[in-house]
Short mmCIF file of C-alpha atoms and ligand atoms in Angstrom, two decimals:
data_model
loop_
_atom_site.label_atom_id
_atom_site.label_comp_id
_atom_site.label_asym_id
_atom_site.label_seq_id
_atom_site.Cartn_x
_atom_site.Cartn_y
_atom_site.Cartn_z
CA UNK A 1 7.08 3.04 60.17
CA UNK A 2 3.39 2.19 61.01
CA UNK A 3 1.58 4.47 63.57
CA UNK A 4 0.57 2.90 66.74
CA UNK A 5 -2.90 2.18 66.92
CA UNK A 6 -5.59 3.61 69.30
CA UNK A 7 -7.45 0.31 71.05
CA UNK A 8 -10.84 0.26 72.43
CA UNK A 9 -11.45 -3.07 74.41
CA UNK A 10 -15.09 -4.12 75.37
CA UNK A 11 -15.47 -6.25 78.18
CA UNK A 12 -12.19 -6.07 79.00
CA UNK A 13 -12.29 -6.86 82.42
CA UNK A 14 -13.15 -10.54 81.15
CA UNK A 15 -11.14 -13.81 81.07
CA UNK A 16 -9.66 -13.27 77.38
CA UNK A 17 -10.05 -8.96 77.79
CA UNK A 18 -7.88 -8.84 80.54
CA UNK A 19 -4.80 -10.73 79.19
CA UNK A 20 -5.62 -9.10 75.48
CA UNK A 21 -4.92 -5.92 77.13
CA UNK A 22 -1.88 -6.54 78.56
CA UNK A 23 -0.63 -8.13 75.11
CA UNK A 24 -1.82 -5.05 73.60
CA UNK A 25 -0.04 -2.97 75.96
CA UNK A 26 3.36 -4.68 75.75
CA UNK A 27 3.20 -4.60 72.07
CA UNK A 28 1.97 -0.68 71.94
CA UNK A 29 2.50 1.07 74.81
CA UNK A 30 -0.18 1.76 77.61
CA UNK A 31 -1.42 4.69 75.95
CA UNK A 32 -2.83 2.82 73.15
CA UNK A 33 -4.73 0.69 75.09
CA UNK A 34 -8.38 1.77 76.53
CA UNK A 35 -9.86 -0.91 78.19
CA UNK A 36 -13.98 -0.41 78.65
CA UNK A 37 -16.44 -2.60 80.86
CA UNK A 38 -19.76 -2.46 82.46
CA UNK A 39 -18.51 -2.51 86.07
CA UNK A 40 -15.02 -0.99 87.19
CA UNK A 41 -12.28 -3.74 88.08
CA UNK A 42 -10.95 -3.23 91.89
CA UNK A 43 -8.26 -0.36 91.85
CA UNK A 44 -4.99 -2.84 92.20
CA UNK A 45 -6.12 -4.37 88.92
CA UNK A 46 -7.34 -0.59 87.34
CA UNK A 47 -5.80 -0.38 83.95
CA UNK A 48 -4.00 2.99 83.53
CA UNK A 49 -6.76 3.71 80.91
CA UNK A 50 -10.03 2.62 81.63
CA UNK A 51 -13.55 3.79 81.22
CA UNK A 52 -17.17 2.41 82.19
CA UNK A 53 -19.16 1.07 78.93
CA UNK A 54 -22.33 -0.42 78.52
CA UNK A 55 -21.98 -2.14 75.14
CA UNK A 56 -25.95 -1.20 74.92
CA UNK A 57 -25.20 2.53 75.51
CA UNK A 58 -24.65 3.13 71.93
CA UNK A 59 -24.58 7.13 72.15
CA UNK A 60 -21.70 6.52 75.00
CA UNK A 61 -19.82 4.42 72.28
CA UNK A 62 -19.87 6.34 70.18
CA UNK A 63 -18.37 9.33 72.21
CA UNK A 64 -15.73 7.44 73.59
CA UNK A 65 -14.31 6.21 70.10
CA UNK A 66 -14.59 9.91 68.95
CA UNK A 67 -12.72 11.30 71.67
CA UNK A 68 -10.08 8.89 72.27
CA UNK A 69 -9.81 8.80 68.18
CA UNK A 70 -9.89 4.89 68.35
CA UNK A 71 -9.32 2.83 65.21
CA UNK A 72 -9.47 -0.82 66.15
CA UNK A 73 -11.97 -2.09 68.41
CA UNK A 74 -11.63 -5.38 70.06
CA UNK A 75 -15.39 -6.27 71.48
CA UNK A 76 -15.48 -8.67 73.87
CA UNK A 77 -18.35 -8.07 75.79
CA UNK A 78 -20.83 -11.17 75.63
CA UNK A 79 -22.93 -12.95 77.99
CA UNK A 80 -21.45 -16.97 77.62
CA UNK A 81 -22.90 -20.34 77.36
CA UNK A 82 -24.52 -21.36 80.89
CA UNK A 83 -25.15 -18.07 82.27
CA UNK A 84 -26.71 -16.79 79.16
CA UNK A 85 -29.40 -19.89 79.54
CA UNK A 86 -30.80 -17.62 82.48
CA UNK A 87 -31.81 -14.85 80.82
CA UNK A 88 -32.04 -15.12 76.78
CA UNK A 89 -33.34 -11.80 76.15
CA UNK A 90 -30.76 -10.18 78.02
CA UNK A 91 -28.04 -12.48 76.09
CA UNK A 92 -29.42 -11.55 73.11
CA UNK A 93 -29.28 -8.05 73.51
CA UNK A 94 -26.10 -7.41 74.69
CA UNK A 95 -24.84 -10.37 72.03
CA UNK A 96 -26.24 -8.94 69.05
CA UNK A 97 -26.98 -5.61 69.83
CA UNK A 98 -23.70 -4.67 71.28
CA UNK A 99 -22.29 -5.77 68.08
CA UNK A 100 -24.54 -3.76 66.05
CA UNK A 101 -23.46 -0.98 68.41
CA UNK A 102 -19.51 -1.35 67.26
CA UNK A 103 -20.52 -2.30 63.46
CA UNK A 104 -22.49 0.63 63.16
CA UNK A 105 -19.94 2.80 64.48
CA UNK A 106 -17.64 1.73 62.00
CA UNK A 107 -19.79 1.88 59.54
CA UNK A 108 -19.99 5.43 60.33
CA UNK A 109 -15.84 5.69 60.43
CA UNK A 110 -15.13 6.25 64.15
CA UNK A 111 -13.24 3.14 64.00
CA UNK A 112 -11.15 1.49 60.77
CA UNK A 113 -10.92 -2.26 62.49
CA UNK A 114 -12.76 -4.35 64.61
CA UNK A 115 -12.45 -7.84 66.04
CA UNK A 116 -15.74 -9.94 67.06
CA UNK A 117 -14.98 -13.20 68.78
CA UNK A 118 -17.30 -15.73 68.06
CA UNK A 119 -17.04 -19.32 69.93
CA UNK A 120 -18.05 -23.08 68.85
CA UNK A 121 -20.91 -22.59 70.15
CA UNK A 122 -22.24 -21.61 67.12
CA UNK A 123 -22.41 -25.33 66.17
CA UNK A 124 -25.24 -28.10 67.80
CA UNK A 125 -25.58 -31.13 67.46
CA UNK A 126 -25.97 -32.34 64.02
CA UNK A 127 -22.49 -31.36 62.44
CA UNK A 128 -19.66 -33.76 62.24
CA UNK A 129 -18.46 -33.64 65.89
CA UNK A 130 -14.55 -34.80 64.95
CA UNK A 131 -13.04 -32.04 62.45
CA UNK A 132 -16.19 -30.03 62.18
CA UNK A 133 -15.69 -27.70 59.18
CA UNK A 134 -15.92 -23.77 59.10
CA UNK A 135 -19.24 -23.75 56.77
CA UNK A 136 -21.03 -26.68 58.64
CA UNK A 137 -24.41 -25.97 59.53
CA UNK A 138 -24.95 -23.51 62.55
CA UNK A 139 -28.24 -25.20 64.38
CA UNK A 140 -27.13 -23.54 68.35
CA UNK A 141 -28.62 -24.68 71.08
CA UNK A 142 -28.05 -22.37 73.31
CA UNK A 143 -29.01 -18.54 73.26
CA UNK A 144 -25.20 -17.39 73.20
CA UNK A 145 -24.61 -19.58 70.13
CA UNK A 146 -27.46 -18.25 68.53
CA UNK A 147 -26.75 -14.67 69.05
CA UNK A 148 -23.16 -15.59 68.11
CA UNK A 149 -23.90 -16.91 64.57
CA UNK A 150 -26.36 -14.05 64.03
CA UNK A 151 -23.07 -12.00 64.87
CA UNK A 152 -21.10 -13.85 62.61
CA UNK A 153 -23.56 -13.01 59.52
CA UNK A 154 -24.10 -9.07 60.68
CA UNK A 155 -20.27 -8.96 60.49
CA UNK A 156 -19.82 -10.60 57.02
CA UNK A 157 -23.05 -8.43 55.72
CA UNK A 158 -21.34 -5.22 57.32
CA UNK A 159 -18.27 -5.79 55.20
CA UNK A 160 -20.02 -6.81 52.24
CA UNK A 161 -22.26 -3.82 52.32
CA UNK A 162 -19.97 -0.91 53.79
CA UNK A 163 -16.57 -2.67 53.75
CA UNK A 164 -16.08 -2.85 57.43
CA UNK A 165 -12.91 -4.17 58.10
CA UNK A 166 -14.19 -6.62 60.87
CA UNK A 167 -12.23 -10.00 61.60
CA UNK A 168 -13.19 -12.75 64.13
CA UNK A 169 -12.69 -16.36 65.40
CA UNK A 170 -14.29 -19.15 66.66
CA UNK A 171 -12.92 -19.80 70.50
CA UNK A 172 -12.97 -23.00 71.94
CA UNK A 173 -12.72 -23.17 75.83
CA UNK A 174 -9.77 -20.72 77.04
CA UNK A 175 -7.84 -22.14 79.46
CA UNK A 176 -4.97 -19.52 81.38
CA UNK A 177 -3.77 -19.18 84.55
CA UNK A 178 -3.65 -15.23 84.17
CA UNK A 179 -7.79 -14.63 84.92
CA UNK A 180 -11.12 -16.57 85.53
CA UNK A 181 -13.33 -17.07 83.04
CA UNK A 182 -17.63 -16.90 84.08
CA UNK A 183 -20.50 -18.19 83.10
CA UNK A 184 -19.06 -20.44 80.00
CA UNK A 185 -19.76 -24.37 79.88
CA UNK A 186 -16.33 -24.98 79.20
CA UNK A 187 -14.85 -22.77 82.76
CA UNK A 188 -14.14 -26.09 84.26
CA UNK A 189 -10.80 -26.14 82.57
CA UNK A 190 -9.89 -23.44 84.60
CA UNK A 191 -11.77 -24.15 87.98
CA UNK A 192 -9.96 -27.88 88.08
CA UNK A 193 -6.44 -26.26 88.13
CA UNK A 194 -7.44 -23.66 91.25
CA UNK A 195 -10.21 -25.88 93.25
CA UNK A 196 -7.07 -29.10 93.22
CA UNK A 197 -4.55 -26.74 94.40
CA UNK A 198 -6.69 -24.91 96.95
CA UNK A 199 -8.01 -27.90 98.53
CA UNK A 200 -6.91 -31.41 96.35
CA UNK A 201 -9.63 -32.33 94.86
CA UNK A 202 -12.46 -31.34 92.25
CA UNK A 203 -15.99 -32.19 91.74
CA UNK A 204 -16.14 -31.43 87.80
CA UNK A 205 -19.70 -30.50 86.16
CA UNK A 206 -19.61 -32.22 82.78
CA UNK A 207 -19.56 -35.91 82.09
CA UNK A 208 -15.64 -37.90 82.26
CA UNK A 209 -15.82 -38.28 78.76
CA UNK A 210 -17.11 -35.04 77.41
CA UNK A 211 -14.67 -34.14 74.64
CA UNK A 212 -14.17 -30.73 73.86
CA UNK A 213 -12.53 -28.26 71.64
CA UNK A 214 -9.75 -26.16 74.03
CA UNK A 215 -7.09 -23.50 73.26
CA UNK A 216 -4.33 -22.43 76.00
CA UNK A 217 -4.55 -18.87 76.81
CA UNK A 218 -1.19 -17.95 75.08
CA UNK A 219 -2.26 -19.06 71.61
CA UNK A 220 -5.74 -17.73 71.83
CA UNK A 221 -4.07 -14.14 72.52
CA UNK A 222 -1.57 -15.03 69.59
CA UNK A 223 -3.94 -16.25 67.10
CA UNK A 224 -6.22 -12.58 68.07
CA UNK A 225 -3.25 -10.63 67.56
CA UNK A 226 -2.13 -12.68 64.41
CA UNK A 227 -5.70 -11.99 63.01
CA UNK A 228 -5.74 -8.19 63.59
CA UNK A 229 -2.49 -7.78 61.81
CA UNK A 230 -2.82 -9.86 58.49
CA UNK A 231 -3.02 -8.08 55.54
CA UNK A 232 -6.15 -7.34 54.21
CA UNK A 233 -6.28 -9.73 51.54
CA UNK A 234 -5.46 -12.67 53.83
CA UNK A 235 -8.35 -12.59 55.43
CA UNK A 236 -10.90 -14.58 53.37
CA UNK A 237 -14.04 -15.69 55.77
CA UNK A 238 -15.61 -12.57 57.06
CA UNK A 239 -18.30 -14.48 58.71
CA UNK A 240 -15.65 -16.71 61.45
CA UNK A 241 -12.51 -18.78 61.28
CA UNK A 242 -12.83 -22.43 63.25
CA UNK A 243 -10.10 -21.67 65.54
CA UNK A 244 -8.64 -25.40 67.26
CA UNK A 245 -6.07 -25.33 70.07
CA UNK A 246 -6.67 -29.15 71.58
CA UNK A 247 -9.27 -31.48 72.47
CA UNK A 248 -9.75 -33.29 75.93
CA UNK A 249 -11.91 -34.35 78.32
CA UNK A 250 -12.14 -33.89 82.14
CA UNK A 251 -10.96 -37.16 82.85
CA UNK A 252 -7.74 -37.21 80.36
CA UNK A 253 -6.73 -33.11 81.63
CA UNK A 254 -7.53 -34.98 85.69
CA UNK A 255 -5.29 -37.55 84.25
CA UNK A 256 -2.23 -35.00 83.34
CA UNK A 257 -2.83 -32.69 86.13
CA UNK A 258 -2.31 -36.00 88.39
CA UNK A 259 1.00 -37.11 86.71
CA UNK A 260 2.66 -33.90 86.52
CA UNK A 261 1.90 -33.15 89.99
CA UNK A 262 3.26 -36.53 91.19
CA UNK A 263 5.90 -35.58 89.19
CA UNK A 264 6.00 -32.50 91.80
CA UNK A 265 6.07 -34.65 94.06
CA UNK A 266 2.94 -33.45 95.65
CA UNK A 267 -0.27 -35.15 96.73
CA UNK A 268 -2.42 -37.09 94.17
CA UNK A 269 -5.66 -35.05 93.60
CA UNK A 270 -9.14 -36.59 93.39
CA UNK A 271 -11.58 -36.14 90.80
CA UNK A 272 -15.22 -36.78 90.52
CA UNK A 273 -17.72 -36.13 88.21
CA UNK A 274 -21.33 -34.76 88.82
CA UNK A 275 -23.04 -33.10 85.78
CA UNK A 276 -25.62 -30.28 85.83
CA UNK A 277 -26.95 -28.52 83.04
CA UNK A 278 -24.10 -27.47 81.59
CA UNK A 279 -23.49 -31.14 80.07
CA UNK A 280 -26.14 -31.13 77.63
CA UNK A 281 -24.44 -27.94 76.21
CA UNK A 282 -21.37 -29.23 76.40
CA UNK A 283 -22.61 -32.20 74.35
CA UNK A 284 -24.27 -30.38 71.23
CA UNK A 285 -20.79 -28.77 70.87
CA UNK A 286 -18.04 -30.69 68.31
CA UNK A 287 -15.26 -32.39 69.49
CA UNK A 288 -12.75 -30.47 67.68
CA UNK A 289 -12.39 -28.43 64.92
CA UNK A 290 -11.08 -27.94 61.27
CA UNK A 291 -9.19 -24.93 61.46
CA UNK A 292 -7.51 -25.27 57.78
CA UNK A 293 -8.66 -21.65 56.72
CA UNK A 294 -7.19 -20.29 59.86
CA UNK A 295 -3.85 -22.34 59.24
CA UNK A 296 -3.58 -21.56 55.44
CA UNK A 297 -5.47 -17.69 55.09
CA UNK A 298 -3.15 -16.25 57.87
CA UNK A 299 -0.59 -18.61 59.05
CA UNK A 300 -2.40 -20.09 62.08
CA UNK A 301 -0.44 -22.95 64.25
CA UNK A 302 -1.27 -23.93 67.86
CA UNK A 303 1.63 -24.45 70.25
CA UNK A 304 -0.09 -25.69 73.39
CA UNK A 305 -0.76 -29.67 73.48
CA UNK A 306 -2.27 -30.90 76.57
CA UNK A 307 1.08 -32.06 78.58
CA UNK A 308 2.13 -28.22 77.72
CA UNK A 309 -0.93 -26.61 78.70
CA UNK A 310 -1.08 -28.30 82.54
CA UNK A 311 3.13 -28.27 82.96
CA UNK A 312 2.61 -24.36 82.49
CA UNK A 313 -0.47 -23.46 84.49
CA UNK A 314 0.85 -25.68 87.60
CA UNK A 315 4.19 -24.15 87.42
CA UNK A 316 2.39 -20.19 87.23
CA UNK A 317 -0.17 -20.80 89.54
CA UNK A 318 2.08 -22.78 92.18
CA UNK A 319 4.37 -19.48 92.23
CA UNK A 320 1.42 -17.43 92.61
CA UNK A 321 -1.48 -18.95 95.15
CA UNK A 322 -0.34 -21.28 98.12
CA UNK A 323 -0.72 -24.71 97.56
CA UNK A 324 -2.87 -26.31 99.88
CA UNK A 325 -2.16 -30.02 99.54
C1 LIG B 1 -18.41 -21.02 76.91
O1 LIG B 1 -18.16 -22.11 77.48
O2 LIG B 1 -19.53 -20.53 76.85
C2 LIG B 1 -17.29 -20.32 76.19
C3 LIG B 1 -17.23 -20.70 74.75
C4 LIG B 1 -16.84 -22.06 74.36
O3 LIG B 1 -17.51 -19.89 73.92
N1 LIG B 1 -16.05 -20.60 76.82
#
């Protein structure tokens, strides 16, 4: 029988920590589970274990691994894409240095595991946009993409050099009905679903055509857990693993949110398109991704296609928020 582990979440009040958690609970009990953040969520959503964490706040850590006798972190804590363009300093501290935080802890043995999510970000814009491979070049463009490949290297040096046991992936956009994401480039997979059925139509940020890499909520928690649990010896890339759910753009997920809610029968929704800043990001980044180490090293397969991903956020949102339209 394996013991049950003892899980420290960073940033777990986030888009991706928030669902992780609740995976993690269901799968090991609530008592395994202790989700950290910088702020405290409102007291309805209060995990039964929680604790206030500034990833910076090494010396904190570090006492809350020891007494809680953690053995698998999961840091999440990051400052994303668009917001991090406002303060790159900032980003890069709590990016990199927050890392270091965790690695060095482990390093030191307060915790046997940890998983570092890193994001396609990492990529600009002169890689092969269609299929781009895991060892492309990194040239970011953006502060969080630099301070995620940096991350990447400090995590395959810290196993190289101590024999961390630290795994991570490459996200594309998350899309769930469970949480909001903030501050990301690609959050307007999210907003469209909420901003249609709150008032029928959305003005979306990026260009029509703006292909992107995407992963559905469900498989992005799956392929995390899947990850974590592979044997040792499965896991070959100790920098990242490319990490593909889907590809769209705004105008072809418009286009299936509009059939399948005909298909509701309710109101067509409108869509326009007005980009800001956030375009130009979203335009360094690849199309999609070559996830073939993922898919052969530890078994990863995607489940979500577009028609899946927009038939089950309308059906879990429409139960849950009115439906304005
Ligand atoms: C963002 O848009 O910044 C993130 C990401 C792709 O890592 N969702």
């Amino acid at each position: 029988m394996t013991a049950t582990p003892r899980i420290l979440i960073t940033g777990a009040n986030g888009q991706i920590g928030t669902v992780l958690a609740a995976a993690l609970r269901a799968a090991h009990g609530a008592d395994a589970v202790l989700c950290t953040d910088i702020v405290a969520p409102p007291p309805a959503a209060r995990p039964s274990r929680f604790a206030l964490l500034d990833v910076l706040d090494a010396v904190r850590l570090r006492a809350l691994l020891a007494e809680h006798r953690i053995d698998t972190v999961y840091h999440l804590s990051a400052v994303l894409s668009a917001r991090g363009e406002a303060d790159p300093r900032h980003t890069w501290d709590v990016n990199v240095t927050g890392l270091l935080n965790v690695l060095e802890a482990a390093r030191e043995g307060l915790a046997d595991k940890v998983f570092f999510p890193s994001t396609i970000a990492v990529f600009g814009s002169n890689v092969p946009p269609d299929g781009t491979p895991d060892d492309a070049v990194l040239n970011p463009g953006t502060v969080y993409g630099m301070s995620k490949a940096a991350g990447e290297n400090w995590c395959a040096y810290y196993h190289a050099r101590w024999g961390v046991d630290v795994r991570s992936l490459r996200y594309p956009g998350v899309v769930g009905h469970q949480s909001q994401p903030g501050g990301g480039t690609t959050d307007y997979a999210v907003e469209i679903f909420h901003q249609v059925l709150a008032s029928g139509s959305y003005e979306c940020f990026l260009a029509a055509d703006q292909t992107l890499p995407m992963i559905y909520m469900d498989d992005a928690i799956r392929a995390t857990l899947e990850i974590m649990a592979a044997p040792v010896a499965r896991i070959r890339r100790r920098t990242s693993y490319n990490l593909q759910g889907l590809s769209f753009s705004p105008a072809e997920i418009a286009a299936e949110i509009a059939a399948a809610m005909k298909r509701r029968g309710l109101a067509a929704p409108e869509f326009s398109y007005r980009p800001d800043f956030r375009q130009a990001i979203a335009a360094s980044w690849p199309h999609s991704l070559d996830d073939r180490n993922a898919r052969q090293d530890w078994g990863w397969q995607p489940r979500f296609g577009l028609r899946e991903l927009v038939t089950d956020m309308l059906e879990h949102l429409l139960a849950r928020i009115p439906c304005h339209i």
